[in-house]
Amino acid sequence: MKYLYSFIVLFAPWLVLSGKFDPLHVGMGIVCSLLVAYWSADLLFPDREATLADRLRQLAGFIGYIGWLFWEIILANLHVFRVALSPRMNELLAPSLVEFDTKLEKELSKFILANSITLTPGTVTVRVNGNKFLIHALTKKAADGLPGAMETRIANIFEITR
Amino acid sequence: MLLVLIRAIKGPTVIDRLVAINVIGTKSIVLLLFAGILFGQLEMFVDIALGYGLLNYIVSIAASRYYQHRKCLEPVHAAQGRQPS
Amino acid sequence: MEILAYILISTGLIFFLGTTIGLLRFPDFYSRMHAAGKGDTLSTVLILLGCICIVSTQGGMNWLLGLKILLIINFIFIGSPTATHAMMDAGKKAGAEPWRKDSK
């Protein structure tokens, strides 16, 4: 089953990138994707037990999460814009380093949490070390709001135990 | 893009220049796409932009990995002038 | 469709102007990283979405080009925050001091 997944994942970018649909190019794509899928399917999907329904539900949740994240990014940019354009910038800035523990366990969800923290208002991830996240916050208000609603959202999508 | 180049030239430390170079690289992807639209040959320019985006990402990762091990932010001649080794 | 493309592209350019001003005015390396990591990602994504809108009005085989630009957006969306982490970590390990209010 995992060979089928990785074959689809590899073959779709081939079609998009080559852009030719005559039998020679599509056949070459099928052969190459089959070989690579046979050799390296273990690398792509580390957790074997997840069923197809689980994966589809994760995908739907992730698309919804992307939509929410995009709105947060727009807010973050307005925040940076306001701070950068204010004439009394030095009074507005209060940089600080904050450290907190996360309760997420999977590597994938930690990665998504770190990237989301970077893209949301006023905070940037400096280092991820095991369960500890080191965050640099731009203003005082941003430092108080950590880790916020993001962690529970990610936990709802990716950390459901079967 | 020219304003970012100012930061890249006068940046006090090496990391500042690295950030500026990253921003310039991302913007040049956009510039390539605009050039493709203007010249009417977007098929070629999209592929170039795709490769350029991947290269830009690899450059940032490799350079920051190098400076993680070097543990010194001044340029090389200044650091060597201070403590010759 | 073209009007939507122009709105997206000009919004992206405005955000990019904000990024540049932030990059020039912020006092230390860490806060410059804020401006670079956020504004860069959003402005590039907006401008590329506008490019998709322009391309898809031209008809023909252009939906493939739209998919390719979507692939570029995907790479930028994943790669830019990761590159930001890598550079922040390099600066932290190399010993860059965070800026304080009383340090100037």
mmCIF file of C-alpha atoms in Angstrom:
data_model
loop_
_atom_site.group_PDB
_atom_site.id
_atom_site.type_symbol
_atom_site.label_atom_id
_atom_site.label_comp_id
_atom_site.label_asym_id
_atom_site.label_seq_id
_atom_site.Cartn_x
_atom_site.Cartn_y
_atom_site.Cartn_z
ATOM 1 C CA MET A 1 0.000 0.000 0.000
ATOM 2 C CA LYS A 2 2.794 2.394 0.830
ATOM 3 C CA TYR A 3 4.297 1.713 -2.605
ATOM 4 C CA LEU A 4 1.074 2.918 -4.200
ATOM 5 C CA TYR A 5 1.078 6.127 -2.128
ATOM 6 C CA SER A 6 4.665 6.991 -2.956
ATOM 7 C CA PHE A 7 4.093 6.136 -6.620
ATOM 8 C CA ILE A 8 1.247 8.666 -6.773
ATOM 9 C CA VAL A 9 3.275 11.268 -4.882
ATOM 10 C CA LEU A 10 6.180 10.871 -7.303
ATOM 11 C CA PHE A 11 4.196 10.598 -10.508
ATOM 12 C CA ALA A 12 2.041 13.716 -10.123
ATOM 13 C CA PRO A 13 5.032 16.134 -10.078
ATOM 14 C CA TRP A 14 6.457 14.297 -13.103
ATOM 15 C CA LEU A 15 3.300 15.058 -15.090
ATOM 16 C CA VAL A 16 3.260 18.672 -13.952
ATOM 17 C CA LEU A 17 6.934 19.287 -14.597
ATOM 18 C CA SER A 18 7.278 17.574 -17.967
ATOM 19 C CA GLY A 19 4.058 18.887 -19.480
ATOM 20 C CA LYS A 20 4.083 16.389 -22.354
ATOM 21 C CA PHE A 21 1.441 13.696 -22.572
ATOM 22 C CA ASP A 22 2.634 11.501 -25.452
ATOM 23 C CA PRO A 23 3.180 7.792 -24.573
ATOM 24 C CA LEU A 24 6.997 7.982 -24.538
ATOM 25 C CA HIS A 25 7.261 10.624 -21.816
ATOM 26 C CA VAL A 26 4.446 9.214 -19.693
ATOM 27 C CA GLY A 27 5.964 5.738 -19.980
ATOM 28 C CA MET A 28 9.361 6.992 -18.865
ATOM 29 C CA GLY A 29 7.675 8.700 -15.941
ATOM 30 C CA ILE A 30 5.891 5.511 -14.915
ATOM 31 C CA VAL A 31 9.115 3.469 -15.029
ATOM 32 C CA CYS A 32 11.142 6.027 -13.054
ATOM 33 C CA SER A 33 8.414 6.549 -10.462
ATOM 34 C CA LEU A 34 8.020 2.796 -9.974
ATOM 35 C CA LEU A 35 11.757 2.327 -9.438
ATOM 36 C CA VAL A 36 12.093 5.180 -6.980
ATOM 37 C CA ALA A 37 8.916 4.145 -5.163
ATOM 38 C CA TYR A 38 10.217 0.597 -4.817
ATOM 39 C CA TRP A 39 13.557 1.761 -3.411
ATOM 40 C CA SER A 40 12.560 4.586 -1.140
ATOM 41 C CA ALA A 41 8.983 4.105 0.022
ATOM 42 C CA ASP A 42 10.180 3.708 3.607
ATOM 43 C CA LEU A 43 11.520 7.238 3.650
ATOM 44 C CA LEU A 44 8.278 8.899 2.695
ATOM 45 C CA PHE A 45 5.812 7.369 5.129
ATOM 46 C CA PRO A 46 7.365 6.531 8.478
ATOM 47 C CA ASP A 47 4.140 5.588 10.295
ATOM 48 C CA ARG A 48 2.806 2.402 8.747
ATOM 49 C CA GLU A 49 -0.379 1.891 10.743
ATOM 50 C CA ALA A 50 -2.326 4.909 9.535
ATOM 51 C CA THR A 51 -5.234 3.971 7.317
ATOM 52 C CA LEU A 52 -6.436 5.763 4.217
ATOM 53 C CA ALA A 53 -9.309 7.433 6.062
ATOM 54 C CA ASP A 54 -6.851 8.775 8.638
ATOM 55 C CA ARG A 55 -4.661 10.259 5.958
ATOM 56 C CA LEU A 56 -7.566 11.854 4.129
ATOM 57 C CA ARG A 57 -8.849 13.376 7.368
ATOM 58 C CA GLN A 58 -5.366 14.749 8.124
ATOM 59 C CA LEU A 59 -5.205 16.231 4.635
ATOM 60 C CA ALA A 60 -8.589 17.959 5.001
ATOM 61 C CA GLY A 61 -7.638 19.316 8.414
ATOM 62 C CA PHE A 62 -4.326 20.528 7.037
ATOM 63 C CA ILE A 63 -5.976 22.430 4.185
ATOM 64 C CA GLY A 64 -8.270 24.178 6.654
ATOM 65 C CA TYR A 65 -5.259 24.949 8.818
ATOM 66 C CA ILE A 66 -3.459 26.506 5.820
ATOM 67 C CA GLY A 67 -6.401 28.843 5.309
ATOM 68 C CA TRP A 68 -6.349 29.933 8.944
ATOM 69 C CA LEU A 69 -2.551 30.328 8.823
ATOM 70 C CA PHE A 70 -2.765 32.577 5.773
ATOM 71 C CA TRP A 71 -4.996 35.007 7.650
ATOM 72 C CA GLU A 72 -2.518 34.969 10.544
ATOM 73 C CA ILE A 73 0.333 35.748 8.131
ATOM 74 C CA ILE A 74 -1.514 38.785 6.816
ATOM 75 C CA LEU A 75 -2.022 39.995 10.395
ATOM 76 C CA ALA A 76 1.678 39.410 11.077
ATOM 77 C CA ASN A 77 2.694 41.478 8.083
ATOM 78 C CA LEU A 78 0.450 44.351 9.106
ATOM 79 C CA HIS A 79 2.066 44.155 12.555
ATOM 80 C CA VAL A 80 5.599 44.314 11.147
ATOM 81 C CA PHE A 81 4.543 47.099 8.817
ATOM 82 C CA ARG A 82 3.130 49.157 11.691
ATOM 83 C CA VAL A 83 6.193 48.669 13.875
ATOM 84 C CA ALA A 84 8.602 49.432 11.057
ATOM 85 C CA LEU A 85 6.856 52.605 9.979
ATOM 86 C CA SER A 86 6.205 54.122 13.410
ATOM 87 C CA PRO A 87 8.520 57.042 14.145
ATOM 88 C CA ARG A 88 8.964 56.049 17.798
ATOM 89 C CA MET A 89 10.086 52.538 17.016
ATOM 90 C CA ASN A 90 12.423 52.133 19.965
ATOM 91 C CA GLU A 91 9.582 52.512 22.467
ATOM 92 C CA LEU A 92 7.454 49.953 20.674
ATOM 93 C CA LEU A 93 10.138 47.295 20.555
ATOM 94 C CA ALA A 94 10.757 45.062 23.536
ATOM 95 C CA PRO A 95 12.686 42.028 22.290
ATOM 96 C CA SER A 96 12.926 39.014 24.557
ATOM 97 C CA LEU A 97 13.788 35.338 24.406
ATOM 98 C CA VAL A 98 11.104 32.991 25.680
ATOM 99 C CA GLU A 99 11.399 29.256 26.236
ATOM 100 C CA PHE A 100 8.495 26.857 26.597
ATOM 101 C CA ASP A 101 7.743 23.172 26.471
ATOM 102 C CA THR A 102 5.485 21.645 23.902
ATOM 103 C CA LYS A 103 3.321 18.590 24.309
ATOM 104 C CA LEU A 104 3.479 17.560 20.669
ATOM 105 C CA GLU A 105 5.300 14.331 20.010
ATOM 106 C CA LYS A 106 5.607 13.658 16.302
ATOM 107 C CA GLU A 107 8.441 15.234 14.348
ATOM 108 C CA LEU A 108 6.103 16.403 11.604
ATOM 109 C CA SER A 109 3.833 18.314 13.945
ATOM 110 C CA LYS A 110 6.828 19.914 15.673
ATOM 111 C CA PHE A 111 8.110 21.067 12.302
ATOM 112 C CA ILE A 112 4.742 22.549 11.386
ATOM 113 C CA LEU A 113 4.481 24.259 14.776
ATOM 114 C CA ALA A 114 7.927 25.830 14.392
ATOM 115 C CA ASN A 115 7.169 27.127 10.922
ATOM 116 C CA SER A 116 3.787 28.466 12.026
ATOM 117 C CA ILE A 117 5.340 30.288 14.976
ATOM 118 C CA THR A 118 7.738 31.974 12.592
ATOM 119 C CA LEU A 119 4.906 33.137 10.382
ATOM 120 C CA THR A 120 2.560 34.473 13.079
ATOM 121 C CA PRO A 121 2.684 37.976 14.588
ATOM 122 C CA GLY A 122 5.784 39.039 16.437
ATOM 123 C CA THR A 123 7.498 35.716 17.061
ATOM 124 C CA VAL A 124 10.307 33.733 15.463
ATOM 125 C CA THR A 125 11.540 30.280 16.435
ATOM 126 C CA VAL A 126 15.240 30.259 17.219
ATOM 127 C CA ARG A 127 15.874 26.674 18.200
ATOM 128 C CA VAL A 128 13.984 23.432 18.632
ATOM 129 C CA ASN A 129 15.655 21.043 21.016
ATOM 130 C CA GLY A 130 13.644 17.956 21.908
ATOM 131 C CA ASN A 131 10.544 19.309 23.578
ATOM 132 C CA LYS A 132 11.883 22.808 24.200
ATOM 133 C CA PHE A 133 11.170 25.662 21.827
ATOM 134 C CA LEU A 134 13.256 28.841 22.070
ATOM 135 C CA ILE A 135 11.276 31.784 20.749
ATOM 136 C CA HIS A 136 12.371 35.340 20.020
ATOM 137 C CA ALA A 137 9.485 37.765 20.504
ATOM 138 C CA LEU A 138 9.437 41.227 19.002
ATOM 139 C CA THR A 139 7.095 43.006 21.420
ATOM 140 C CA LYS A 140 5.841 42.416 24.925
ATOM 141 C CA LYS A 141 2.332 41.561 23.815
ATOM 142 C CA ALA A 142 3.539 38.854 21.465
ATOM 143 C CA ALA A 143 5.677 37.254 24.169
ATOM 144 C CA ASP A 144 2.674 36.864 26.474
ATOM 145 C CA GLY A 145 0.541 35.071 23.923
ATOM 146 C CA LEU A 146 2.731 31.979 23.543
ATOM 147 C CA PRO A 147 2.168 29.157 22.622
ATOM 148 C CA GLY A 148 -1.422 30.128 21.990
ATOM 149 C CA ALA A 149 -4.181 28.425 20.071
ATOM 150 C CA MET A 150 -1.855 27.092 17.404
ATOM 151 C CA GLU A 151 -0.610 24.133 19.398
ATOM 152 C CA THR A 152 -4.064 22.769 20.127
ATOM 153 C CA ARG A 153 -5.066 23.164 16.492
ATOM 154 C CA ILE A 154 -2.064 21.166 15.319
ATOM 155 C CA ALA A 155 -2.651 18.586 18.016
ATOM 156 C CA ASN A 156 -6.244 18.183 16.862
ATOM 157 C CA ILE A 157 -5.140 17.502 13.320
ATOM 158 C CA PHE A 158 -2.026 15.391 13.602
ATOM 159 C CA GLU A 159 -1.800 13.835 17.039
ATOM 160 C CA ILE A 160 -4.953 11.728 17.178
ATOM 161 C CA THR A 161 -4.097 8.281 18.482
ATOM 162 C CA ARG A 162 -5.913 5.526 16.719
ATOM 163 C CA MET B 1 15.459 45.314 -4.120
ATOM 164 C CA LEU B 2 18.007 48.126 -4.287
ATOM 165 C CA LEU B 3 17.115 49.105 -0.732
ATOM 166 C CA VAL B 4 17.795 45.562 0.415
ATOM 167 C CA LEU B 5 21.113 45.770 -1.407
ATOM 168 C CA ILE B 6 22.017 48.731 0.820
ATOM 169 C CA ARG B 7 21.559 46.529 3.872
ATOM 170 C CA ALA B 8 23.592 43.814 2.199
ATOM 171 C CA ILE B 9 26.486 46.186 1.593
ATOM 172 C CA LYS B 10 26.620 48.032 4.885
ATOM 173 C CA GLY B 11 25.344 45.285 7.207
ATOM 174 C CA PRO B 12 27.300 45.233 10.453
ATOM 175 C CA THR B 13 27.650 41.457 10.643
ATOM 176 C CA VAL B 14 27.816 38.636 8.169
ATOM 177 C CA ILE B 15 24.391 37.304 9.124
ATOM 178 C CA ASP B 16 22.753 40.590 8.127
ATOM 179 C CA ARG B 17 24.199 40.217 4.688
ATOM 180 C CA LEU B 18 22.979 36.634 4.576
ATOM 181 C CA VAL B 19 19.403 37.735 5.328
ATOM 182 C CA ALA B 20 19.575 40.410 2.665
ATOM 183 C CA ILE B 21 20.916 37.949 0.120
ATOM 184 C CA ASN B 22 18.057 35.570 0.912
ATOM 185 C CA VAL B 23 15.469 38.296 0.356
ATOM 186 C CA ILE B 24 17.112 39.339 -2.907
ATOM 187 C CA GLY B 25 17.102 35.745 -4.106
ATOM 188 C CA THR B 26 13.413 35.339 -3.375
ATOM 189 C CA LYS B 27 12.621 38.553 -5.157
ATOM 190 C CA SER B 28 14.593 37.548 -8.205
ATOM 191 C CA ILE B 29 12.228 34.570 -8.617
ATOM 192 C CA VAL B 30 9.392 37.079 -8.872
ATOM 193 C CA LEU B 31 11.429 39.172 -11.278
ATOM 194 C CA LEU B 32 12.054 36.138 -13.493
ATOM 195 C CA LEU B 33 8.322 35.442 -13.651
ATOM 196 C CA PHE B 34 7.610 39.055 -14.576
ATOM 197 C CA ALA B 35 10.234 38.881 -17.295
ATOM 198 C CA GLY B 36 8.553 35.743 -18.596
ATOM 199 C CA ILE B 37 5.182 37.461 -18.741
ATOM 200 C CA LEU B 38 6.642 40.505 -20.485
ATOM 201 C CA PHE B 39 8.533 38.489 -23.089
ATOM 202 C CA GLY B 40 5.677 36.050 -23.656
ATOM 203 C CA GLN B 41 7.878 32.982 -23.046
ATOM 204 C CA LEU B 42 6.645 31.901 -19.650
ATOM 205 C CA GLU B 43 7.270 28.177 -20.297
ATOM 206 C CA MET B 44 11.017 28.677 -20.187
ATOM 207 C CA PHE B 45 11.152 31.229 -17.394
ATOM 208 C CA VAL B 46 8.974 29.202 -15.012
ATOM 209 C CA ASP B 47 11.453 26.326 -15.101
ATOM 210 C CA ILE B 48 14.367 28.675 -14.491
ATOM 211 C CA ALA B 49 12.510 30.254 -11.571
ATOM 212 C CA LEU B 50 11.786 26.828 -10.082
ATOM 213 C CA GLY B 51 15.451 25.871 -10.153
ATOM 214 C CA TYR B 52 16.435 29.247 -8.797
ATOM 215 C CA GLY B 53 14.070 28.900 -5.838
ATOM 216 C CA LEU B 54 15.539 25.543 -4.870
ATOM 217 C CA LEU B 55 19.107 26.869 -5.225
ATOM 218 C CA ASN B 56 18.300 29.896 -3.086
ATOM 219 C CA TYR B 57 17.005 27.679 -0.293
ATOM 220 C CA ILE B 58 20.081 25.438 -0.431
ATOM 221 C CA VAL B 59 22.389 28.478 -0.364
ATOM 222 C CA SER B 60 20.764 29.829 2.798
ATOM 223 C CA ILE B 61 20.911 26.486 4.569
ATOM 224 C CA ALA B 62 24.526 25.816 3.595
ATOM 225 C CA ALA B 63 25.793 29.271 4.515
ATOM 226 C CA SER B 64 24.069 29.280 7.902
ATOM 227 C CA ARG B 65 25.383 25.788 8.576
ATOM 228 C CA TYR B 66 28.883 27.108 7.858
ATOM 229 C CA TYR B 67 28.500 30.022 10.249
ATOM 230 C CA GLN B 68 27.167 27.734 12.968
ATOM 231 C CA HIS B 69 30.521 26.016 13.031
ATOM 232 C CA ARG B 70 32.630 29.117 12.598
ATOM 233 C CA LYS B 71 31.312 30.978 15.681
ATOM 234 C CA CYS B 72 32.622 34.366 14.590
ATOM 235 C CA LEU B 73 30.685 37.218 13.075
ATOM 236 C CA GLU B 74 33.359 39.593 11.888
ATOM 237 C CA PRO B 75 34.916 39.280 8.443
ATOM 238 C CA VAL B 76 37.936 37.044 8.233
ATOM 239 C CA HIS B 77 40.704 39.628 8.003
ATOM 240 C CA ALA B 78 39.428 41.571 11.034
ATOM 241 C CA ALA B 79 39.258 38.429 13.160
ATOM 242 C CA GLN B 80 42.686 37.322 12.030
ATOM 243 C CA GLY B 81 44.130 40.741 12.672
ATOM 244 C CA ARG B 82 42.904 40.660 16.243
ATOM 245 C CA GLN B 83 44.180 37.268 17.254
ATOM 246 C CA PRO B 84 46.531 35.725 14.717
ATOM 247 C CA SER B 85 46.423 31.958 14.766
ATOM 248 C CA MET C 1 -9.687 38.157 -13.385
ATOM 249 C CA GLU C 2 -7.074 40.678 -14.463
ATOM 250 C CA ILE C 3 -8.314 43.162 -11.880
ATOM 251 C CA LEU C 4 -7.889 40.510 -9.189
ATOM 252 C CA ALA C 5 -4.360 39.863 -10.467
ATOM 253 C CA TYR C 6 -3.467 43.545 -10.283
ATOM 254 C CA ILE C 7 -4.913 43.838 -6.767
ATOM 255 C CA LEU C 8 -2.878 40.821 -5.592
ATOM 256 C CA ILE C 9 0.358 42.015 -7.190
ATOM 257 C CA SER C 10 0.109 45.554 -5.820
ATOM 258 C CA THR C 11 -0.715 44.251 -2.326
ATOM 259 C CA GLY C 12 2.352 42.042 -2.508
ATOM 260 C CA LEU C 13 4.504 44.966 -3.584
ATOM 261 C CA ILE C 14 3.231 47.084 -0.679
ATOM 262 C CA PHE C 15 4.084 44.311 1.773
ATOM 263 C CA PHE C 16 7.503 43.987 0.191
ATOM 264 C CA LEU C 17 8.071 47.719 0.707
ATOM 265 C CA GLY C 18 7.197 47.205 4.393
ATOM 266 C CA THR C 19 9.669 44.341 4.574
ATOM 267 C CA THR C 20 12.427 46.452 3.096
ATOM 268 C CA ILE C 21 11.805 49.364 5.426
ATOM 269 C CA GLY C 22 11.784 47.000 8.371
ATOM 270 C CA LEU C 23 15.016 45.422 7.191
ATOM 271 C CA LEU C 24 16.628 48.848 7.042
ATOM 272 C CA ARG C 25 15.298 50.347 10.262
ATOM 273 C CA PHE C 26 15.315 47.579 12.857
ATOM 274 C CA PRO C 27 18.130 47.797 15.376
ATOM 275 C CA ASP C 28 19.497 44.257 15.577
ATOM 276 C CA PHE C 29 19.824 41.058 13.660
ATOM 277 C CA TYR C 30 16.992 39.203 15.398
ATOM 278 C CA SER C 31 14.331 41.778 14.664
ATOM 279 C CA ARG C 32 15.542 42.129 11.078
ATOM 280 C CA MET C 33 14.859 38.422 10.830
ATOM 281 C CA HIS C 34 11.226 39.079 11.777
ATOM 282 C CA ALA C 35 10.767 41.449 8.868
ATOM 283 C CA ALA C 36 12.605 39.195 6.428
ATOM 284 C CA GLY C 37 10.933 35.922 7.362
ATOM 285 C CA LYS C 38 7.362 37.169 7.335
ATOM 286 C CA GLY C 39 7.181 39.851 4.714
ATOM 287 C CA ASP C 40 9.250 37.904 2.255
ATOM 288 C CA THR C 41 6.989 34.866 2.376
ATOM 289 C CA LEU C 42 3.696 36.721 2.179
ATOM 290 C CA SER C 43 4.688 39.179 -0.529
ATOM 291 C CA THR C 44 6.148 36.475 -2.748
ATOM 292 C CA VAL C 45 3.092 34.260 -2.335
ATOM 293 C CA LEU C 46 0.749 37.150 -3.173
ATOM 294 C CA ILE C 47 2.693 38.207 -6.262
ATOM 295 C CA LEU C 48 2.883 34.646 -7.543
ATOM 296 C CA LEU C 49 -0.872 34.200 -7.026
ATOM 297 C CA GLY C 50 -1.354 37.306 -9.142
ATOM 298 C CA CYS C 51 0.890 35.761 -11.796
ATOM 299 C CA ILE C 52 -1.324 32.650 -11.765
ATOM 300 C CA CYS C 53 -4.362 34.861 -12.358
ATOM 301 C CA ILE C 54 -2.669 36.559 -15.330
ATOM 302 C CA VAL C 55 -1.506 33.247 -16.811
ATOM 303 C CA SER C 56 -4.869 31.524 -16.504
ATOM 304 C CA THR C 57 -6.604 34.210 -18.558
ATOM 305 C CA GLN C 58 -4.482 33.404 -21.598
ATOM 306 C CA GLY C 59 -6.063 30.015 -22.324
ATOM 307 C CA GLY C 60 -4.511 27.003 -24.044
ATOM 308 C CA MET C 61 -2.081 24.781 -22.125
ATOM 309 C CA ASN C 62 -1.555 27.409 -19.475
ATOM 310 C CA TRP C 63 -3.060 25.492 -16.572
ATOM 311 C CA LEU C 64 0.229 23.541 -16.493
ATOM 312 C CA LEU C 65 2.109 26.795 -16.008
ATOM 313 C CA GLY C 66 -0.295 27.660 -13.208
ATOM 314 C CA LEU C 67 0.470 24.339 -11.540
ATOM 315 C CA LYS C 68 4.195 24.970 -11.872
ATOM 316 C CA ILE C 69 3.874 28.375 -10.242
ATOM 317 C CA LEU C 70 1.844 26.706 -7.502
ATOM 318 C CA LEU C 71 4.787 24.319 -7.029
ATOM 319 C CA ILE C 72 7.132 27.315 -6.636
ATOM 320 C CA ILE C 73 4.752 28.761 -4.029
ATOM 321 C CA ASN C 74 4.875 25.451 -2.202
ATOM 322 C CA PHE C 75 8.676 25.460 -2.107
ATOM 323 C CA ILE C 76 8.828 29.042 -0.887
ATOM 324 C CA PHE C 77 6.175 28.426 1.742
ATOM 325 C CA ILE C 78 8.129 25.496 3.184
ATOM 326 C CA GLY C 79 11.642 26.751 2.532
ATOM 327 C CA SER C 80 11.522 30.338 3.692
ATOM 328 C CA PRO C 81 10.663 29.733 7.373
ATOM 329 C CA THR C 82 13.151 26.870 7.497
ATOM 330 C CA ALA C 83 15.912 29.061 6.129
ATOM 331 C CA THR C 84 14.898 31.660 8.710
ATOM 332 C CA HIS C 85 15.342 29.118 11.516
ATOM 333 C CA ALA C 86 18.711 28.086 10.183
ATOM 334 C CA MET C 87 19.986 31.649 10.079
ATOM 335 C CA MET C 88 18.556 32.494 13.516
ATOM 336 C CA ASP C 89 20.276 29.445 14.950
ATOM 337 C CA ALA C 90 23.540 30.376 13.266
ATOM 338 C CA GLY C 91 23.350 33.879 14.727
ATOM 339 C CA LYS C 92 22.552 32.539 18.180
ATOM 340 C CA LYS C 93 25.420 30.076 18.104
ATOM 341 C CA ALA C 94 27.820 32.651 16.722
ATOM 342 C CA GLY C 95 27.000 34.857 19.694
ATOM 343 C CA ALA C 96 25.048 37.802 18.338
ATOM 344 C CA GLU C 97 23.720 39.841 21.227
ATOM 345 C CA PRO C 98 19.983 40.607 21.307
ATOM 346 C CA TRP C 99 19.235 44.307 21.320
ATOM 347 C CA ARG C 100 18.042 45.786 24.633
ATOM 348 C CA LYS C 101 16.341 49.089 25.315
ATOM 349 C CA ASP C 102 19.215 50.479 27.386
ATOM 350 C CA SER C 103 22.033 49.346 25.136
ATOM 351 C CA LYS C 104 22.131 52.458 23.021
#
